[in-house]
């Protein structure tokens, strides 16, 4: 049995039928389904230990705090961070990147400084920098994507300059599935005196991580793509960088002492966690991390590589289907975007949904990348630990039928839109 | 693929009747659906006596939006401007005849807004 076949039973939602068809869930890159241990951990928290953290003296308060902080320790180990102070709980990747923009970049960067991004960034790693660039008069530069769907490292080197203060790059593209050479990027960026922030939203579910070995300064990821509840994720920041920073947002928890005219800040990591945190969600994230560690991160990566290899070969056989991203399974993960020429991605996704196959369609919050690819959007199939070769088979069969039904038709393109 | 793409939508998508451009349009408008990036362009010629003459459209859009545009063009051609402006989303939904999910209602409405703006551009709305 493959890993997917062995663990399917852990995911209650996979028993659902869609209009009589068995659910084939190929949208894990948007959000992963939740294994039973995560659901049970969240329910057990609410049924046995629910209380606020870090302020209640009573028994439940102690338990809740212990569970919340134990989840942090699990995430620390999951990321390969050296110190628990380096792991800040956030609502997800987006908030984590915004914390870096507000707490570090806003103060560290000055007019004329440059941030080097890539053409394959998700809007979450573009818009915070567009906002900051406008406010602080910064210059944003973009490393291009090659025809083969990889980062153009030669161009990256040329764009990395004296004024580059930050390199913000995705670890894995949420459209192309490309795994970027983060260790190499870090080496070059830090040699040039720039900090490096990595968007790990798509990497965390597929690849073993070791932020200390990679040498990154900041790393952001979301729990819900890993099987945890929504509303929880984490920012990793190197301790010596976080230590002198002020909070991104004001509120309780982040303070040591408050007077009417001044305030002193709490220690790391709580300085960056204002208000009551998403406690049950953090407990769920801890359970999700336990779950993937139990399956084995290397085993998950191998499972993902097998499925990707199989899917790339099978999808290439579907008539007229245009595939994006690297053609080889090497240095890419199970996130595969495609188009049937003449068929709108939403129509294709609706046709697949009519057979129980759930995929994502649209621009996937990566409009600049789709412009670079010369399309408005794409349809994307993405894999999780529960994905099986049978799911890939169902996708290919549904695509063939959609091709027959929706077929090729005269193009409707507008001049401006193309 | 039954249901959503049954009947009218698929038929109009495959065999559009009003797709194209006009030689000398009185009004032209183009707009996008911010949710999905779909783009529709509508060109309108007026006829004598406050009537909508010819309507043509192009789009980089889904089958629902394109079918909606095609039906809309058919409904309004030869009709008084006042009546053409009375065509609304529900009229189109009835004509499309499929169960359209909430998430796709914007696809039905996109051509409508673009057509009305094209009519306004032709000076028809204030006449």
Coordinates of C-alpha atoms in Angstrom, one line a residue:
Chain A
X1 CA 0.0 0.0 0.0
X2 CA 1.1 3.6 -0.7
X3 CA 1.3 6.1 2.1
X4 CA -1.9 7.7 0.8
X5 CA -3.8 4.4 0.8
X6 CA -2.6 3.6 4.4
X7 CA -3.6 7.0 5.9
X8 CA -6.9 7.8 4.0
X9 CA -8.9 6.3 6.9
X10 CA -7.5 9.0 9.2
X11 CA -9.3 11.7 7.3
X12 CA -13.1 11.5 8.0
X13 CA -14.0 14.0 5.3
X14 CA -12.7 11.7 2.6
X15 CA -15.7 9.4 3.2
X16 CA -17.9 12.2 1.7
X17 CA -19.6 11.8 -1.7
X18 CA -20.2 14.7 -4.0
X19 CA -23.3 14.2 -6.1
X20 CA -22.8 10.4 -5.7
X21 CA -19.1 10.5 -6.7
X22 CA -16.4 9.7 -4.2
X23 CA -14.6 12.9 -3.1
X24 CA -11.2 13.2 -4.8
X25 CA -9.6 16.0 -2.9
X26 CA -6.8 17.6 -4.9
X27 CA -6.8 21.0 -3.3
X28 CA -4.4 20.6 -0.4
X29 CA -2.4 23.6 -1.5
X30 CA -5.4 25.7 -0.7
X31 CA -6.0 23.9 2.5
X32 CA -5.3 20.4 3.6
X33 CA -8.0 18.1 5.1
X34 CA -7.6 17.4 8.8
X35 CA -6.6 14.0 10.3
X36 CA -8.6 12.6 13.2
X37 CA -5.8 13.2 15.8
X38 CA -6.0 16.9 15.0
X39 CA -9.8 17.0 15.3
X40 CA -9.6 15.0 18.5
X41 CA -7.0 17.3 20.0
X42 CA -9.1 20.4 19.3
X43 CA -12.2 18.8 20.8
X44 CA -10.3 17.5 23.8
X45 CA -8.9 20.9 24.5
X46 CA -12.4 22.5 24.5
X47 CA -13.9 19.6 26.5
X48 CA -11.2 19.3 29.1
X49 CA -8.7 22.2 29.3
X50 CA -10.3 25.3 27.8
X51 CA -9.1 28.5 29.5
X52 CA -7.1 31.6 28.6
X53 CA -3.3 31.3 28.6
X54 CA -0.5 33.1 30.5
X55 CA -2.9 34.8 32.9
X56 CA -5.1 32.3 34.7
X57 CA -3.9 30.9 38.0
X58 CA -6.5 28.2 38.1
X59 CA -5.9 24.6 37.0
X60 CA -7.5 24.9 33.5
X61 CA -5.5 28.1 32.9
X62 CA -2.3 26.2 33.8
X63 CA -3.2 23.3 31.5
X64 CA -4.1 25.6 28.6
X65 CA -0.8 27.4 28.9
X66 CA 1.1 24.2 29.0
X67 CA -0.7 22.8 26.0
X68 CA -0.2 26.1 24.0
X69 CA 3.5 26.3 24.9
X70 CA 4.0 22.6 24.2
X71 CA 2.6 23.2 20.7
X72 CA 5.3 25.9 20.3
X73 CA 8.0 23.3 21.2
X74 CA 6.7 20.9 18.6
X75 CA 6.7 23.7 15.9
X76 CA 10.2 24.6 16.9
X77 CA 11.4 21.1 16.3
X78 CA 9.3 20.9 13.1
X79 CA 11.0 23.9 11.7
X80 CA 14.5 23.0 13.0
X81 CA 14.7 26.3 15.0
X82 CA 17.3 26.3 17.8
X83 CA 15.3 28.3 20.3
X84 CA 11.7 28.4 21.3
X85 CA 11.9 32.2 21.5
X86 CA 12.3 32.2 17.7
X87 CA 8.9 30.7 17.1
X88 CA 6.1 33.3 17.0
X89 CA 2.5 32.1 16.6
X90 CA 0.6 34.0 14.0
X91 CA -2.7 33.6 12.1
X92 CA -0.8 32.2 9.2
X93 CA 1.8 32.9 6.6
X94 CA 0.3 36.3 5.6
X95 CA 0.3 37.6 9.1
X96 CA 3.8 36.3 9.7
X97 CA 5.1 38.2 6.6
X98 CA 3.3 41.4 7.7
X99 CA 4.9 41.1 11.2
X100 CA 8.3 41.2 9.5
X101 CA 7.3 44.1 7.3
X102 CA 6.0 46.1 10.3
X103 CA 8.4 45.2 13.1
X104 CA 11.7 44.8 11.2
X105 CA 11.5 46.2 7.7
X106 CA 9.7 49.4 8.4
X107 CA 12.4 50.4 10.8
X108 CA 15.4 48.8 9.2
X109 CA 14.9 50.0 5.6
X110 CA 15.2 53.6 4.4
X111 CA 14.4 55.5 1.2
X112 CA 16.1 54.0 -1.8
X113 CA 16.7 50.6 -0.2
X114 CA 15.7 47.6 -2.3
X115 CA 13.7 44.5 -1.7
X116 CA 14.4 41.6 -4.1
X117 CA 11.4 39.4 -4.8
X118 CA 10.6 37.0 -7.5
X119 CA 8.0 36.8 -10.2
X120 CA 6.5 33.6 -8.7
X121 CA 5.5 35.2 -5.3
X122 CA 2.0 34.7 -3.9
X123 CA 0.2 38.0 -3.3
X124 CA 0.9 37.4 0.5
X125 CA 4.6 38.0 -0.2
X126 CA 4.0 40.9 -2.6
X127 CA 1.4 43.1 -1.3
X128 CA 3.0 43.7 2.2
X129 CA 6.1 44.9 0.3
X130 CA 4.2 47.0 -2.2
X131 CA 2.5 48.8 0.8
X132 CA 5.8 49.3 2.6
X133 CA 7.6 50.4 -0.6
X134 CA 5.0 53.1 -1.0
X135 CA 5.3 54.3 2.5
X136 CA 9.1 54.2 2.9
X137 CA 10.0 54.9 -0.8
X138 CA 11.7 51.6 -1.3
X139 CA 12.4 49.9 -4.6
X140 CA 11.1 46.5 -5.4
X141 CA 13.0 44.3 -7.8
X142 CA 11.9 41.0 -9.2
X143 CA 14.0 38.0 -10.1
X144 CA 12.4 36.4 -13.3
X145 CA 11.2 32.9 -13.8
X146 CA 12.7 30.9 -16.7
X147 CA 10.7 29.2 -19.5
X148 CA 11.2 26.0 -17.6
X149 CA 9.4 27.4 -14.5
X150 CA 12.5 27.9 -12.3
X151 CA 14.0 30.9 -10.7
X152 CA 16.5 32.6 -13.0
X153 CA 19.5 32.5 -10.6
X154 CA 21.8 34.4 -13.0
X155 CA 19.3 37.3 -13.1
X156 CA 18.9 37.0 -9.4
X157 CA 22.6 37.6 -8.9
X158 CA 22.5 40.6 -11.2
X159 CA 19.5 42.1 -9.3
X160 CA 21.1 41.5 -5.9
X161 CA 22.9 44.8 -5.3
X162 CA 24.5 47.1 -2.8
X163 CA 21.0 48.5 -1.9
X164 CA 19.3 45.2 -1.5
X165 CA 18.4 44.9 2.2
X166 CA 15.9 42.1 2.0
X167 CA 15.4 39.1 -0.2
X168 CA 11.8 37.8 0.1
X169 CA 11.2 34.6 -1.7
X170 CA 8.9 31.6 -1.7
X171 CA 10.4 28.2 -0.8
X172 CA 7.9 26.5 -3.1
X173 CA 5.8 28.1 -5.8
X174 CA 2.0 27.6 -5.2
X175 CA 1.5 27.5 -9.0
X176 CA 4.6 25.9 -10.5
X177 CA 5.4 23.6 -7.7
X178 CA 9.0 24.6 -8.1
X179 CA 11.3 24.2 -5.1
X180 CA 13.6 27.2 -5.0
X181 CA 17.3 26.7 -3.9
X182 CA 16.8 28.5 -0.6
X183 CA 20.2 27.6 0.9
X184 CA 22.0 29.0 -2.2
X185 CA 19.8 32.1 -2.2
X186 CA 20.6 32.7 1.5
X187 CA 24.3 32.3 0.9
X188 CA 24.3 34.9 -1.9
X189 CA 21.9 37.3 -0.2
X190 CA 23.8 37.3 3.1
X191 CA 27.1 37.7 1.3
X192 CA 25.5 40.8 -0.2
X193 CA 24.4 42.0 3.2
X194 CA 20.7 41.3 2.8
X195 CA 18.3 39.6 5.1
X196 CA 16.3 36.7 3.8
X197 CA 12.6 36.0 4.4
X198 CA 11.2 32.7 3.1
X199 CA 7.5 32.1 2.5
X200 CA 7.1 28.4 3.5
X201 CA 3.4 28.1 3.0
X202 CA 3.7 25.4 0.3
X203 CA 7.0 23.9 1.4
X204 CA 6.0 23.0 5.0
X205 CA 3.4 20.3 3.9
X206 CA 5.8 18.6 1.4
X207 CA 9.4 19.0 2.5
X208 CA 11.5 18.3 5.6
X209 CA 12.6 21.7 6.9
X210 CA 15.6 23.0 8.8
X211 CA 15.6 26.7 9.1
X212 CA 18.9 26.8 11.1
X213 CA 20.7 24.8 8.5
X214 CA 19.2 26.9 5.7
X215 CA 20.4 29.9 7.5
X216 CA 17.3 32.0 6.8
X217 CA 16.6 35.1 8.8
X218 CA 12.8 34.7 8.7
X219 CA 10.5 31.8 7.7
X220 CA 6.7 31.9 7.6
X221 CA 4.2 29.1 7.3
X222 CA 0.5 28.2 7.8
X223 CA -0.8 25.4 9.9
X224 CA -3.9 24.7 7.9
X225 CA -2.0 23.5 4.8
X226 CA -0.4 20.9 7.1
X227 CA -3.7 19.5 8.5
X228 CA -4.0 21.9 11.4
X229 CA -7.1 24.2 11.9
X230 CA -7.2 27.6 10.1
X231 CA -6.1 30.7 12.0
X232 CA -2.8 29.4 13.2
X233 CA 0.7 29.5 11.7
X234 CA 4.1 30.7 12.7
X235 CA 6.9 33.1 12.0
X236 CA 10.4 31.9 12.7
X237 CA 12.9 34.7 13.2
X238 CA 16.5 34.5 14.2
X239 CA 16.8 35.4 17.9
X240 CA 19.4 38.1 17.5
X241 CA 17.3 39.8 14.8
X242 CA 14.0 39.6 16.8
X243 CA 15.6 40.6 20.2
X244 CA 15.8 44.4 19.6
X245 CA 12.5 44.7 17.7
X246 CA 9.4 46.3 18.9
X247 CA 6.0 44.6 18.4
X248 CA 4.1 44.9 15.1
X249 CA 0.8 45.4 16.8
X250 CA -0.2 46.8 20.2
X251 CA -2.3 45.1 22.8
X252 CA -2.1 42.8 25.8
X253 CA 0.3 39.9 26.2
X254 CA 3.1 41.7 24.3
X255 CA 3.9 44.0 27.3
X256 CA 5.9 43.7 30.5
X257 CA 4.7 46.9 32.1
X258 CA 2.3 49.6 31.0
X259 CA 2.1 53.1 32.4
X260 CA -0.2 55.9 31.1
X261 CA 2.7 57.4 29.1
X262 CA 5.0 54.5 28.3
X263 CA 5.3 50.7 28.0
X264 CA 8.1 48.1 28.2
X265 CA 7.9 45.0 26.1
X266 CA 7.5 41.4 26.9
X267 CA 10.2 38.8 26.2
X268 CA 10.3 36.8 23.0
X269 CA 8.3 35.2 21.6
X270 CA 5.2 36.7 23.3
X271 CA 6.2 40.2 22.3
X272 CA 4.8 39.5 18.9
X273 CA 1.6 37.7 20.0
X274 CA -0.9 40.4 21.0
X275 CA -4.3 39.6 22.6
X276 CA -5.7 36.2 23.3
X277 CA -4.0 33.9 20.9
X278 CA -5.8 31.1 18.9
X279 CA -5.2 28.6 21.6
X280 CA -7.2 25.6 20.4
X281 CA -5.8 26.1 16.9
X282 CA -2.3 26.1 18.3
X283 CA -3.0 22.8 20.1
X284 CA -4.4 21.5 16.8
X285 CA -1.2 22.6 15.0
X286 CA 0.9 20.7 17.6
X287 CA -1.2 17.6 16.9
X288 CA -0.8 18.1 13.1
X289 CA 3.0 18.3 13.6
X290 CA 2.9 15.1 15.7
X291 CA 0.9 13.5 13.0
X292 CA 3.3 14.3 10.1
X293 CA 6.3 13.4 12.2
X294 CA 4.7 10.0 12.9
X295 CA 4.2 9.4 9.2
X296 CA 7.8 10.6 8.7
X297 CA 8.8 13.7 6.8
X298 CA 11.1 11.8 4.5
X299 CA 8.3 9.3 3.8
X300 CA 5.9 12.2 3.0
X301 CA 8.5 13.7 0.6
X302 CA 9.0 10.4 -1.1
X303 CA 5.2 9.8 -1.4
X304 CA 4.8 13.3 -2.9
X305 CA 7.7 12.8 -5.4
X306 CA 6.1 9.4 -6.5
X307 CA 2.7 11.0 -7.0
X308 CA 4.2 14.0 -8.8
X309 CA 6.2 11.9 -11.2
X310 CA 3.2 9.7 -11.9
X311 CA 0.9 12.8 -12.4
X312 CA 3.3 14.6 -14.7
X313 CA 3.5 11.6 -16.9
X314 CA -0.2 10.9 -17.0
X315 CA -1.2 14.6 -17.4
X316 CA 1.2 14.9 -20.3
X317 CA -0.8 12.2 -22.1
X318 CA -4.1 14.3 -21.9
X319 CA -4.7 15.8 -25.3
X320 CA -4.0 19.6 -25.6
X321 CA -3.3 20.0 -21.9
X322 CA -0.8 22.7 -21.2
X323 CA 1.3 22.0 -18.0
X324 CA 3.2 24.7 -16.1
X325 CA 6.3 24.4 -14.0
X326 CA 9.3 22.0 -14.3
X327 CA 8.6 18.9 -16.3
X328 CA 10.7 16.7 -14.1
X329 CA 9.6 15.7 -10.6
X330 CA 13.0 16.8 -9.4
X331 CA 13.0 20.0 -7.4
X332 CA 9.3 20.3 -7.5
X333 CA 6.4 19.2 -5.3
X334 CA 2.9 17.9 -5.9
X335 CA 1.3 21.2 -6.9
X336 CA 0.5 21.0 -10.6
X337 CA -1.2 23.8 -12.6
X338 CA -2.5 23.3 -16.1
X339 CA -4.9 24.7 -18.8
X340 CA -7.0 23.2 -21.5
X341 CA -6.7 25.8 -24.3
X342 CA -10.0 27.5 -24.9
X343 CA -11.5 26.3 -21.7
X344 CA -11.7 28.7 -18.8
X345 CA -10.1 27.4 -15.6
X346 CA -13.4 27.9 -13.7
X347 CA -15.3 25.9 -16.3
X348 CA -12.7 23.1 -16.1
X349 CA -12.8 23.1 -12.3
X350 CA -16.7 23.0 -12.4
X351 CA -16.6 20.1 -14.8
X352 CA -14.1 18.2 -12.5
X353 CA -16.3 19.0 -9.5
X354 CA -19.3 17.5 -11.2
X355 CA -17.3 14.2 -10.9
X356 CA -16.3 14.8 -7.3
X357 CA -12.8 16.0 -8.2
X358 CA -11.9 19.1 -6.2
X359 CA -9.2 21.3 -7.7
X360 CA -8.5 25.0 -7.5
X361 CA -9.0 27.4 -10.4
X362 CA -8.1 31.0 -11.0
X363 CA -5.0 33.1 -10.5
X364 CA -4.2 31.4 -7.2
X365 CA -3.2 34.8 -5.7
X366 CA -0.3 34.9 -8.1
X367 CA -1.5 37.3 -10.8
X368 CA 2.0 38.6 -11.8
X369 CA 3.1 35.0 -12.4
X370 CA 0.1 34.2 -14.5
X371 CA 0.8 37.3 -16.6
X372 CA 4.3 36.0 -17.0
X373 CA 2.8 32.7 -18.2
X374 CA 0.6 34.6 -20.6
X375 CA -2.7 33.3 -19.1
X376 CA -5.4 34.8 -17.0
X377 CA -5.5 31.8 -14.7
X378 CA -5.0 28.1 -14.4
X379 CA -6.4 25.0 -12.9
X380 CA -4.4 23.4 -10.1
X381 CA -4.3 19.9 -8.6
X382 CA -2.3 19.6 -5.4
X383 CA -1.5 16.6 -3.3
X384 CA -1.6 15.8 0.4
X385 CA -0.4 12.9 2.5
X386 CA -3.8 11.2 1.8
X387 CA -3.6 11.5 -1.9
X388 CA -3.4 8.1 -3.8
X389 CA -2.5 7.0 -7.3
X390 CA -6.2 6.4 -7.7
X391 CA -6.9 10.1 -7.1
X392 CA -4.5 11.0 -10.0
X393 CA -6.2 8.4 -12.1
X394 CA -9.6 10.0 -11.4
X395 CA -8.3 13.4 -12.2
X396 CA -6.9 12.3 -15.6
X397 CA -10.2 10.5 -16.5
X398 CA -12.3 13.5 -15.5
X399 CA -10.0 15.8 -17.5
X400 CA -10.4 13.6 -20.6
X401 CA -14.2 13.8 -20.3
X402 CA -14.0 17.5 -19.7
X403 CA -11.9 17.8 -22.9
X404 CA -14.6 16.0 -24.8
X405 CA -17.4 18.1 -23.4
X406 CA -16.0 21.6 -23.3
X407 CA -13.6 20.9 -26.1
X408 CA -11.7 23.5 -28.1
X409 CA -13.7 26.4 -29.4
X410 CA -13.1 29.7 -31.2
X411 CA -11.1 31.9 -28.8
X412 CA -12.9 34.8 -27.2
X413 CA -9.9 36.9 -26.3
X414 CA -10.0 40.6 -26.0
X415 CA -7.0 42.6 -27.2
X416 CA -6.5 44.3 -23.9
X417 CA -6.9 41.1 -22.0
X418 CA -4.3 39.1 -23.8
Chain B
X1 CA -20.9 17.2 -17.6
X2 CA -24.6 17.6 -16.8
X3 CA -26.0 20.2 -14.5
X4 CA -24.1 23.4 -14.6
X5 CA -23.1 23.0 -18.2
X6 CA -26.2 21.3 -19.4
X7 CA -28.3 22.9 -22.1
X8 CA -28.1 26.5 -22.9
X9 CA -24.7 27.4 -21.3
X10 CA -22.7 24.8 -23.2
X11 CA -24.7 25.3 -26.4
X12 CA -24.1 29.1 -26.4
X13 CA -20.4 28.6 -25.4
X14 CA -19.8 26.3 -28.3
X15 CA -22.0 28.1 -30.8
X16 CA -22.0 31.8 -29.9
X17 CA -24.3 33.9 -32.1
X18 CA -23.2 37.4 -31.1
X19 CA -19.5 37.0 -30.7
X20 CA -17.4 39.6 -32.5
X21 CA -16.8 43.3 -33.1
X22 CA -18.7 46.0 -34.8
X23 CA -17.5 48.1 -37.7
X24 CA -18.5 51.5 -36.2
X25 CA -19.9 51.1 -32.7
X26 CA -21.7 53.9 -30.9
X27 CA -20.7 52.6 -27.5
X28 CA -17.9 50.3 -26.3
X29 CA -17.1 49.1 -22.8
X30 CA -14.8 46.6 -21.2
X31 CA -14.6 45.5 -17.6
X32 CA -13.2 42.7 -15.4
X33 CA -14.6 40.6 -12.6
X34 CA -12.1 41.3 -9.8
X35 CA -12.7 37.9 -8.2
X36 CA -11.6 35.8 -11.1
X37 CA -10.0 38.3 -13.6
X38 CA -12.6 37.5 -16.3
X39 CA -12.8 40.2 -18.9
X40 CA -15.7 41.1 -21.2
X41 CA -15.9 43.7 -23.9
X42 CA -19.3 44.8 -25.4
X43 CA -19.9 46.9 -28.5
X44 CA -23.2 48.5 -29.2
X45 CA -24.8 50.2 -32.2
X46 CA -28.1 52.1 -31.8
X47 CA -30.8 52.0 -34.3
X48 CA -33.4 54.7 -35.2
X49 CA -36.1 55.5 -32.7
X50 CA -34.2 54.8 -29.4
X51 CA -33.7 51.2 -30.2
X52 CA -30.7 48.9 -29.5
X53 CA -29.4 48.0 -33.0
X54 CA -26.6 45.5 -32.9
X55 CA -24.6 44.1 -30.0
X56 CA -21.3 42.2 -30.2
X57 CA -19.0 41.0 -27.4
X58 CA -15.6 39.4 -26.9
X59 CA -14.4 37.9 -23.7
X60 CA -11.6 36.2 -21.8
X61 CA -14.1 34.6 -19.5
X62 CA -15.8 31.4 -18.4
X63 CA -18.6 29.7 -20.3
X64 CA -21.2 31.1 -17.9
X65 CA -20.1 34.7 -18.6
X66 CA -19.9 34.1 -22.3
X67 CA -23.3 32.4 -22.5
X68 CA -24.8 35.2 -20.5
X69 CA -23.3 37.8 -22.9
X70 CA -24.6 35.9 -25.9
X71 CA -28.1 35.6 -24.5
X72 CA -28.1 39.2 -23.4
X73 CA -27.2 40.4 -26.9
X74 CA -30.0 38.4 -28.3
X75 CA -32.5 39.7 -25.8
X76 CA -31.7 43.4 -26.3
X77 CA -31.2 43.6 -30.1
X78 CA -34.1 45.4 -31.7
X79 CA -35.6 46.4 -28.3
X80 CA -36.2 49.9 -27.1
X81 CA -33.3 51.1 -24.9
X82 CA -35.7 51.4 -21.9
X83 CA -36.7 47.8 -22.2
X84 CA -33.1 46.7 -22.8
X85 CA -32.1 48.3 -19.6
X86 CA -34.8 46.4 -17.7
X87 CA -33.1 43.1 -18.5
X88 CA -31.5 42.1 -15.2
X89 CA -29.6 39.2 -13.7
X90 CA -32.7 37.2 -12.9
X91 CA -33.8 37.5 -16.5
X92 CA -30.5 36.1 -17.6
X93 CA -30.6 33.4 -14.9
X94 CA -34.0 32.2 -16.2
X95 CA -32.7 32.2 -19.8
X96 CA -29.6 30.3 -18.8
X97 CA -31.9 27.7 -17.3
X98 CA -29.2 26.0 -15.1
X99 CA -28.7 26.1 -11.4
X100 CA -26.0 28.6 -11.0
X101 CA -24.1 28.5 -7.7
X102 CA -23.7 31.6 -5.6
X103 CA -20.0 31.8 -6.4
X104 CA -20.7 32.0 -10.1
X105 CA -23.5 34.7 -10.0
X106 CA -20.9 37.3 -10.7
X107 CA -20.2 35.6 -14.0
X108 CA -23.8 36.0 -15.1
X109 CA -23.8 39.7 -14.1
X110 CA -20.5 40.8 -15.6
X111 CA -21.8 41.2 -19.2
X112 CA -24.9 43.0 -17.9
X113 CA -22.8 45.8 -16.3
X114 CA -20.6 46.0 -19.3
X115 CA -23.5 46.3 -21.7
X116 CA -25.2 49.0 -19.7
X117 CA -22.0 51.0 -19.6
X118 CA -21.6 50.6 -23.4
X119 CA -25.2 51.9 -23.8
X120 CA -24.4 54.8 -21.6
X121 CA -21.3 55.4 -23.7
X122 CA -23.4 55.5 -26.8
X123 CA -25.4 58.3 -25.2
X124 CA -28.5 56.0 -25.1
X125 CA -29.2 56.2 -21.4
X126 CA -29.8 59.9 -21.3
X127 CA -31.8 60.1 -24.4

